[in-house]
Amino acid sequence: MKVLHVVHQLGVGGTEKTAVLFCKYLKKLGVEVSIYSFKGGPRVDEATRYGVPVHIGDPFDLADYCTANKFDVLHLHRGGWAEEWWRHFTLMYDAPDINVFETNIFGDADRTTSGSFIDRHLFVSDYIQNWYEVATVGDFAPNHQSKLGRVFNPVELQPDTFDSSAARLGFRMLCGVPEDAFVVGRIGRADNHDGISVKALKYLWENGQNVWLVSLCPTEQMVRDLENEPRAVLVRDPIIDSMDLHDFYAAVDGMLHDRCDGETFGCGIAEAMAHGKPTVSHLSVKYQGQLETLGDPEAARKTIGHGHEDLRITEGIKEVLGGYVVNNGDWLSYSDCILGLKDVSEARASSMKRWVRDRYEASMIAEQLKREYDGCC
C-alpha cells in the first residue's frame, strides 16, 4: 500500500507531529509512506531520520505529483474547511482512483463539491467529531455519516528502559534549575495566546513561592513577560527528538496549559499524562477538547458548540484525572492549582499513564489507521 500524507508545513505543532508519527509507525507496519508538505520546518529532519521521504512542494502541484506517483491513499491533515488548493486538486487529478482520507483537526466542514471528493473524515477526538456532527446537521446526504470516524492523535510512551532519575537530573543541570526545585513546564508554539499561566506564576513569585518554569518554544508574549525572571527558563529552539522530550517530562513536576481558544485534542496534555505528569488547564472561549484528553470526556461532550460563558465551574476549580481545570481567565485559582501539582500521588500518576496507553499509544493508533486504509483499498 502506497500512502501520501499532506500537511501545510512541518513545524512544531501537534498536527505536524501527528503526521510524522503516523508515518513512522505505519512504516513499521509495512506501509510505503511519504509526506508532501507545502513548507519545510524542523520536522523534515525528524521524518528523514525515520526513513520517511519528504517532498516540499507547491500545493497547486499536488495533483501532478500524485498522478506521477500513483498513490493508493492520500491523507490530508487540515482544518476541514474548503481550500482553493484542494479544489484545484479535485479538478486536475488525472490517474486511477485514489482513496482520500482527511484528518479533520478543527471540526469545520467543506460544503463545496471538492469536499465530496473525500472518502473518509477522521477526527482527532470524540469531542471534535461530535462538534462536526452538530454543526453539519442537515447539510449532507444521509450516507455522509458513514464517512465519519475517529482516530486519536498518537502519543509515544516513555521506554521501559528509560532512566527517569538520571534524565531529571541531567535536564535540570542543562537548564540551570536546582535539583530540589519545584518545576512546572510549558510547551507552546509561537502564537500569542498566553496570559493566565504568566499571571499565575507572577503572583506566586511575588508571594515568595519558589516555583521554576521551563518553557519550550515560548510565545513572543511570554518571552517579553518573563525574559528577566531568573526562575523562568525559556528554551526557544524546538525540541523535536522524542528522547529529549522524555528528558523534559522527567525534569518537570507538572505542566501548564494556556491557550485561549482551547484544544480539539491537546498533544502536550496527553504527552504529560503519558509520563505521569499532571496539567493545570482552563476552559476556553471556543474548543474544550482538552477536557476529554484530561480524562473528563463527559464534560467535553457537554461543551459542544459552547464557549466558557456557559460552562462556569461554580467552585472555581475542577479536579480531573490529568490535573485541574479552572474558569477561563481565573489566574488566582490557576495559581492554587500550580501548587496543587505537588500533591499528585504515585497511584494517580500511574492512572494517567494507563489512560494514555489504553487510548493514545502510537503503535496502537497506527494499527487502527491502517485498518481504516485497508477498509477502503
Short mmCIF file of C-alpha atoms in Angstrom, two decimals:
data_model
loop_
_atom_site.label_atom_id
_atom_site.label_comp_id
_atom_site.label_asym_id
_atom_site.label_seq_id
_atom_site.Cartn_x
_atom_site.Cartn_y
_atom_site.Cartn_z
CA MET A 1 0.00 0.00 0.00
CA LYS A 2 1.37 3.39 -1.03
CA VAL A 3 0.26 6.33 1.16
CA LEU A 4 0.98 10.05 0.95
CA HIS A 5 0.35 12.35 3.93
CA VAL A 6 -0.21 16.02 3.09
CA VAL A 7 0.50 18.85 5.53
CA HIS A 8 0.72 22.62 5.23
CA GLN A 9 4.13 22.73 6.94
CA LEU A 10 6.42 20.64 9.12
CA GLY A 11 6.83 22.85 12.16
CA VAL A 12 6.48 22.04 15.86
CA GLY A 13 2.69 21.92 16.22
CA GLY A 14 0.58 18.91 17.14
CA THR A 15 -0.77 18.43 13.61
CA GLU A 16 2.70 18.16 12.12
CA LYS A 17 3.90 15.88 14.90
CA THR A 18 0.89 13.62 14.38
CA ALA A 19 1.53 13.31 10.64
CA VAL A 20 5.17 12.37 11.20
CA LEU A 21 4.33 9.85 13.93
CA PHE A 22 1.63 8.27 11.76
CA CYS A 23 4.24 7.76 9.05
CA LYS A 24 6.87 6.46 11.48
CA TYR A 25 4.60 3.75 12.84
CA LEU A 26 2.80 2.93 9.58
CA LYS A 27 6.22 2.30 8.05
CA LYS A 28 6.86 -0.28 10.80
CA LEU A 29 3.63 -1.99 9.69
CA GLY A 30 4.93 -2.34 6.15
CA VAL A 31 3.11 0.63 4.60
CA GLU A 32 5.02 2.63 1.99
CA VAL A 33 4.57 6.15 3.36
CA SER A 34 5.80 9.59 2.40
CA ILE A 35 4.94 13.22 3.14
CA TYR A 36 4.09 16.15 0.87
CA SER A 37 4.47 19.46 2.72
CA PHE A 38 3.79 22.94 1.38
CA LYS A 39 6.57 24.35 3.57
CA GLY A 40 9.59 22.97 5.40
CA GLY A 41 10.35 23.05 9.11
CA PRO A 42 12.25 21.19 11.83
CA ARG A 43 10.21 18.01 11.41
CA VAL A 44 11.64 17.42 7.92
CA ASP A 45 14.81 16.08 9.51
CA GLU A 46 12.79 14.06 12.01
CA ALA A 47 10.79 12.34 9.27
CA THR A 48 14.00 11.68 7.33
CA ARG A 49 15.55 10.00 10.39
CA TYR A 50 12.58 7.64 10.45
CA GLY A 51 13.16 6.76 6.81
CA VAL A 52 10.07 8.67 5.63
CA PRO A 53 10.63 10.57 2.34
CA VAL A 54 9.53 14.22 2.41
CA HIS A 55 8.71 16.30 -0.65
CA ILE A 56 8.40 20.07 -0.24
CA GLY A 57 6.15 21.37 -2.98
CA ASP A 58 3.62 23.92 -4.07
CA PRO A 59 0.07 22.96 -3.01
CA PHE A 60 -1.10 23.52 -6.57
CA ASP A 61 1.38 20.92 -7.84
CA LEU A 62 -0.05 18.17 -5.64
CA ALA A 63 -2.31 16.75 -8.37
CA ASP A 64 0.59 16.31 -10.79
CA TYR A 65 2.72 14.75 -8.04
CA CYS A 66 0.01 12.22 -7.16
CA THR A 67 -0.68 11.44 -10.82
CA ALA A 68 3.02 10.71 -11.39
CA ASN A 69 3.47 8.58 -8.26
CA LYS A 70 0.19 6.62 -8.27
CA PHE A 71 -0.64 6.54 -4.56
CA ASP A 72 -3.31 4.25 -3.16
CA VAL A 73 -4.18 6.61 -0.30
CA LEU A 74 -3.96 10.37 0.01
CA HIS A 75 -4.24 11.51 3.64
CA LEU A 76 -4.86 15.22 4.21
CA HIS A 77 -4.24 16.97 7.53
CA ARG A 78 -6.31 20.15 7.58
CA GLY A 79 -8.88 22.20 9.45
CA GLY A 80 -11.80 20.82 7.47
CA TRP A 81 -12.89 23.97 5.64
CA ALA A 82 -12.81 24.50 1.87
CA GLU A 83 -9.40 25.42 0.47
CA GLU A 84 -8.51 26.57 -3.02
CA TRP A 85 -5.56 24.20 -3.40
CA TRP A 86 -7.83 21.24 -2.68
CA ARG A 87 -10.44 22.43 -5.17
CA HIS A 88 -7.63 22.67 -7.73
CA PHE A 89 -6.56 19.09 -6.94
CA THR A 90 -10.06 17.70 -7.48
CA LEU A 91 -10.23 19.41 -10.86
CA MET A 92 -6.75 18.47 -12.07
CA TYR A 93 -6.09 14.96 -10.69
CA ASP A 94 -5.88 12.53 -13.60
CA ALA A 95 -4.98 8.99 -12.56
CA PRO A 96 -6.60 5.77 -11.31
CA ASP A 97 -8.87 6.06 -8.30
CA ILE A 98 -7.20 7.27 -5.13
CA ASN A 99 -8.70 6.87 -1.66
CA VAL A 100 -8.77 10.23 0.10
CA PHE A 101 -8.69 10.48 3.89
CA GLU A 102 -8.90 13.70 5.87
CA THR A 103 -7.78 14.20 9.44
CA ASN A 104 -10.18 17.00 10.34
CA ILE A 105 -8.48 18.97 13.10
CA PHE A 106 -10.95 21.75 13.85
CA GLY A 107 -14.31 20.18 13.02
CA ASP A 108 -15.13 22.55 10.17
CA ALA A 109 -16.87 21.28 7.04
CA ASP A 110 -16.05 21.60 3.35
CA ARG A 111 -19.51 22.04 1.86
CA THR A 112 -18.21 22.59 -1.69
CA THR A 113 -18.08 19.96 -4.43
CA SER A 114 -14.39 19.40 -3.62
CA GLY A 115 -15.43 18.23 -0.16
CA SER A 116 -17.35 15.32 -1.70
CA PHE A 117 -14.04 14.03 -3.10
CA ILE A 118 -13.05 12.94 0.42
CA ASP A 119 -13.86 9.30 1.19
CA ARG A 120 -13.27 9.31 4.94
CA HIS A 121 -13.26 12.11 7.51
CA LEU A 122 -11.25 11.22 10.62
CA PHE A 123 -11.40 13.31 13.80
CA VAL A 124 -8.73 13.64 16.48
CA SER A 125 -11.17 13.27 19.41
CA ASP A 126 -14.73 12.23 20.14
CA TYR A 127 -15.27 15.84 21.14
CA ILE A 128 -14.43 17.33 17.75
CA GLN A 129 -16.35 14.63 15.87
CA ASN A 130 -19.43 15.50 17.93
CA TRP A 131 -18.77 19.18 17.24
CA TYR A 132 -18.74 18.45 13.50
CA GLU A 133 -21.90 16.36 13.63
CA VAL A 134 -23.80 19.08 15.50
CA ALA A 135 -22.55 21.80 13.12
CA THR A 136 -23.46 19.90 9.94
CA VAL A 137 -26.92 18.55 10.79
CA GLY A 138 -28.95 18.57 7.58
CA ASP A 139 -26.07 19.79 5.42
CA PHE A 140 -25.18 16.48 3.75
CA ALA A 141 -26.88 13.39 2.37
CA PRO A 142 -27.81 10.73 4.96
CA ASN A 143 -24.93 8.46 3.91
CA HIS A 144 -22.40 11.16 4.88
CA GLN A 145 -22.47 9.85 8.43
CA SER A 146 -20.87 6.62 7.26
CA LYS A 147 -17.84 8.59 6.09
CA LEU A 148 -17.02 9.79 9.62
CA GLY A 149 -14.63 8.15 12.05
CA ARG A 150 -12.32 8.92 14.95
CA VAL A 151 -8.58 8.25 15.14
CA PHE A 152 -6.88 9.84 18.12
CA ASN A 153 -3.55 11.59 17.79
CA PRO A 154 -0.72 9.15 18.58
CA VAL A 155 1.44 9.53 21.68
CA GLU A 156 4.83 7.89 22.20
CA LEU A 157 5.31 6.34 25.62
CA GLN A 158 8.41 6.53 27.75
CA PRO A 159 10.61 3.46 27.02
CA ASP A 160 10.68 0.80 29.74
CA THR A 161 14.47 1.15 29.96
CA PHE A 162 14.33 4.94 30.40
CA ASP A 163 16.21 6.21 33.47
CA SER A 164 13.90 8.96 34.73
CA SER A 165 16.08 9.94 37.67
CA ALA A 166 19.19 10.45 35.54
CA ALA A 167 17.19 12.31 32.89
CA ARG A 168 15.60 14.55 35.50
CA LEU A 169 18.94 15.50 36.96
CA GLY A 170 20.64 15.93 33.59
CA PHE A 171 17.96 18.15 32.07
CA ARG A 172 17.77 20.33 35.18
CA MET A 173 21.54 20.77 35.16
CA LEU A 174 21.39 21.72 31.49
CA CYS A 175 18.75 24.38 32.23
CA GLY A 176 20.39 25.66 35.42
CA VAL A 177 17.46 24.52 37.57
CA PRO A 178 18.20 23.39 41.17
CA GLU A 179 17.86 19.66 41.70
CA ASP A 180 15.33 20.09 44.52
CA ALA A 181 13.24 22.86 42.89
CA PHE A 182 9.53 22.55 42.15
CA VAL A 183 9.36 22.89 38.36
CA VAL A 184 6.42 23.36 36.01
CA GLY A 185 6.73 23.01 32.24
CA ARG A 186 5.04 24.54 29.26
CA ILE A 187 5.12 23.62 25.58
CA GLY A 188 3.66 26.06 23.10
CA ARG A 189 4.15 27.16 19.56
CA ALA A 190 4.78 30.77 18.63
CA ASP A 191 1.33 32.27 18.88
CA ASN A 192 0.40 34.84 21.49
CA HIS A 193 -2.27 33.06 23.47
CA ASP A 194 -0.52 33.25 26.82
CA GLY A 195 -1.95 35.09 29.76
CA ILE A 196 -3.44 33.06 32.57
CA SER A 197 -0.31 31.00 33.29
CA VAL A 198 2.00 34.04 33.30
CA LYS A 199 -0.28 35.98 35.64
CA ALA A 200 -0.49 32.99 37.98
CA LEU A 201 3.28 32.49 38.03
CA LYS A 202 3.96 36.18 38.66
CA TYR A 203 1.52 36.10 41.58
CA LEU A 204 3.28 33.07 43.06
CA TRP A 205 6.70 34.66 42.66
CA GLU A 206 5.51 37.92 44.22
CA ASN A 207 4.30 35.90 47.21
CA GLY A 208 7.58 34.11 47.75
CA GLN A 209 6.78 30.76 46.15
CA ASN A 210 9.90 29.04 44.83
CA VAL A 211 8.42 27.77 41.57
CA TRP A 212 10.53 27.35 38.44
CA LEU A 213 9.26 27.34 34.85
CA VAL A 214 10.83 25.56 31.88
CA SER A 215 9.03 26.61 28.70
CA LEU A 216 9.73 25.01 25.33
CA CYS A 217 9.02 27.21 22.30
CA PRO A 218 7.63 30.08 24.42
CA THR A 219 5.37 32.57 22.72
CA GLU A 220 6.67 36.01 21.91
CA GLN A 221 4.43 37.42 24.63
CA MET A 222 5.82 35.01 27.23
CA VAL A 223 9.37 35.97 26.28
CA ARG A 224 8.56 39.66 26.73
CA ASP A 225 6.87 39.00 30.06
CA LEU A 226 9.43 36.64 31.59
CA GLU A 227 12.83 37.12 29.94
CA ASN A 228 14.14 38.93 33.04
CA GLU A 229 12.73 36.42 35.54
CA PRO A 230 15.60 34.19 36.78
CA ARG A 231 13.28 31.27 37.59
CA ALA A 232 11.88 31.19 34.04
CA VAL A 233 13.94 29.07 31.64
CA LEU A 234 12.80 29.87 28.11
CA VAL A 235 14.04 27.29 25.59
CA ARG A 236 13.42 28.99 22.26
CA ASP A 237 14.77 26.27 19.96
CA PRO A 238 12.22 23.48 19.42
CA ILE A 239 12.91 20.06 20.92
CA ILE A 240 11.95 17.51 18.28
CA ASP A 241 13.75 14.33 19.30
CA SER A 242 11.49 12.04 21.33
CA MET A 243 14.25 11.11 23.80
CA ASP A 244 14.90 14.78 24.54
CA LEU A 245 11.18 15.22 25.20
CA HIS A 246 11.26 12.26 27.60
CA ASP A 247 14.09 14.08 29.41
CA PHE A 248 12.00 17.26 29.57
CA TYR A 249 8.98 15.50 31.07
CA ALA A 250 11.22 13.71 33.57
CA ALA A 251 12.60 17.09 34.69
CA VAL A 252 9.26 18.80 35.40
CA ASP A 253 6.78 18.13 38.20
CA GLY A 254 3.72 19.23 36.25
CA MET A 255 2.61 21.13 33.16
CA LEU A 256 0.80 24.39 32.40
CA HIS A 257 -1.75 24.54 29.59
CA ASP A 258 -2.62 28.04 28.41
CA ARG A 259 -4.48 28.54 25.13
CA CYS A 260 -7.41 30.92 24.98
CA ASP A 261 -9.26 29.16 22.14
CA GLY A 262 -8.69 25.72 23.63
CA GLU A 263 -7.81 22.41 22.04
CA THR A 264 -9.51 19.86 19.83
CA PHE A 265 -7.15 17.25 21.31
CA GLY A 266 -4.15 18.62 23.23
CA CYS A 267 -0.97 16.70 22.34
CA GLY A 268 1.07 18.30 25.12
CA ILE A 269 -1.51 17.31 27.73
CA ALA A 270 -1.56 13.70 26.51
CA GLU A 271 2.24 13.55 26.47
CA ALA A 272 2.42 14.88 30.03
CA MET A 273 -0.07 12.27 31.23
CA ALA A 274 1.92 9.56 29.43
CA HIS A 275 4.79 10.48 31.74
CA GLY A 276 2.56 10.64 34.84
CA LYS A 277 2.73 14.44 35.00
CA PRO A 278 -0.46 16.41 35.79
CA THR A 279 -1.52 19.57 33.97
CA VAL A 280 -3.26 22.78 35.02
CA SER A 281 -5.71 23.77 32.28
CA HIS A 282 -8.69 26.07 31.83
CA LEU A 283 -11.97 26.39 29.98
CA SER A 284 -11.60 28.28 26.71
CA VAL A 285 -13.58 30.68 24.59
CA LYS A 286 -14.03 28.07 21.84
CA TYR A 287 -12.82 24.45 21.87
CA GLN A 288 -12.94 22.32 25.03
CA GLY A 289 -11.36 19.11 23.72
CA GLN A 290 -8.64 19.37 26.36
CA LEU A 291 -11.24 18.13 28.87
CA GLU A 292 -11.56 14.82 27.04
CA THR A 293 -7.81 14.30 26.90
CA LEU A 294 -7.52 15.21 30.60
CA GLY A 295 -9.83 12.30 31.40
CA ASP A 296 -13.21 14.05 31.54
CA PRO A 297 -14.89 13.02 28.23
CA GLU A 298 -18.41 13.51 29.58
CA ALA A 299 -17.67 17.16 30.32
CA ALA A 300 -16.19 17.57 26.84
CA ARG A 301 -19.37 16.15 25.25
CA LYS A 302 -21.47 18.70 27.14
CA THR A 303 -19.45 21.60 25.76
CA ILE A 304 -20.16 21.12 22.07
CA GLY A 305 -20.70 24.48 20.42
CA HIS A 306 -20.30 26.40 23.67
CA GLY A 307 -17.71 28.85 24.93
CA HIS A 308 -16.65 29.23 28.53
CA GLU A 309 -19.51 31.57 29.48
CA ASP A 310 -21.95 28.62 29.52
CA LEU A 311 -19.62 26.36 31.46
CA ARG A 312 -18.61 28.19 34.59
CA ILE A 313 -17.05 25.96 37.24
CA THR A 314 -19.02 27.21 40.23
CA GLU A 315 -16.47 26.01 42.78
CA GLY A 316 -13.64 27.65 40.79
CA ILE A 317 -11.52 24.51 40.38
CA LYS A 318 -12.42 21.14 38.91
CA GLU A 319 -10.14 18.19 39.57
CA VAL A 320 -9.87 15.62 36.75
CA LEU A 321 -7.68 12.58 36.16
CA GLY A 322 -5.00 14.56 34.34
CA GLY A 323 -4.86 17.53 36.69
CA TYR A 324 -7.00 20.59 37.28
CA VAL A 325 -9.31 22.84 35.24
CA VAL A 326 -10.29 26.41 36.12
CA ASN A 327 -12.52 29.01 34.50
CA ASN A 328 -11.05 30.99 31.63
CA GLY A 329 -9.09 33.97 32.98
CA ASP A 330 -9.19 32.87 36.63
CA TRP A 331 -5.45 33.17 37.24
CA LEU A 332 -5.85 33.15 41.02
CA SER A 333 -7.43 29.67 41.02
CA TYR A 334 -4.86 28.68 38.40
CA SER A 335 -2.07 29.66 40.81
CA ASP A 336 -3.63 27.49 43.54
CA CYS A 337 -3.68 24.59 41.10
CA ILE A 338 0.00 25.06 40.28
CA LEU A 339 0.79 24.49 43.95
CA GLY A 340 -1.63 21.57 43.96
CA LEU A 341 0.53 19.78 41.39
CA LYS A 342 2.90 18.99 44.27
CA ASP A 343 0.33 16.67 45.84
CA VAL A 344 -0.34 14.27 42.96
CA SER A 345 0.09 10.70 44.18
CA GLU A 346 2.00 7.88 42.54
CA ALA A 347 -1.26 5.98 42.14
CA ARG A 348 -2.77 8.88 40.20
CA ALA A 349 0.35 9.20 38.07
CA SER A 350 0.04 5.51 37.21
CA SER A 351 -3.62 6.01 36.29
CA MET A 352 -2.66 8.82 33.92
CA LYS A 353 -0.07 6.64 32.22
CA ARG A 354 -2.60 3.83 31.87
CA TRP A 355 -5.23 6.22 30.41
CA VAL A 356 -2.83 7.31 27.67
CA ARG A 357 -1.51 3.81 26.99
CA ASP A 358 -5.02 2.44 26.53
CA ARG A 359 -6.29 5.31 24.33
CA TYR A 360 -3.43 7.06 22.54
CA GLU A 361 -0.36 4.78 22.33
CA ALA A 362 1.30 5.41 18.96
CA SER A 363 1.70 1.89 17.58
CA MET A 364 -1.89 1.01 18.53
CA ILE A 365 -3.22 4.15 16.81
CA ALA A 366 -1.17 3.38 13.69
CA GLU A 367 -2.69 -0.10 13.54
CA GLN A 368 -6.16 1.45 13.75
CA LEU A 369 -5.31 3.87 10.95
CA LYS A 370 -4.01 1.05 8.76
CA ARG A 371 -7.29 -0.79 9.29
CA GLU A 372 -9.06 2.35 8.08
CA TYR A 373 -6.92 2.33 4.94
CA ASP A 374 -7.43 -1.42 4.41
CA GLY A 375 -11.19 -0.91 4.60
CA CYS A 376 -11.13 1.43 1.62
CA CYS A 377 -8.38 -0.08 -0.53
#
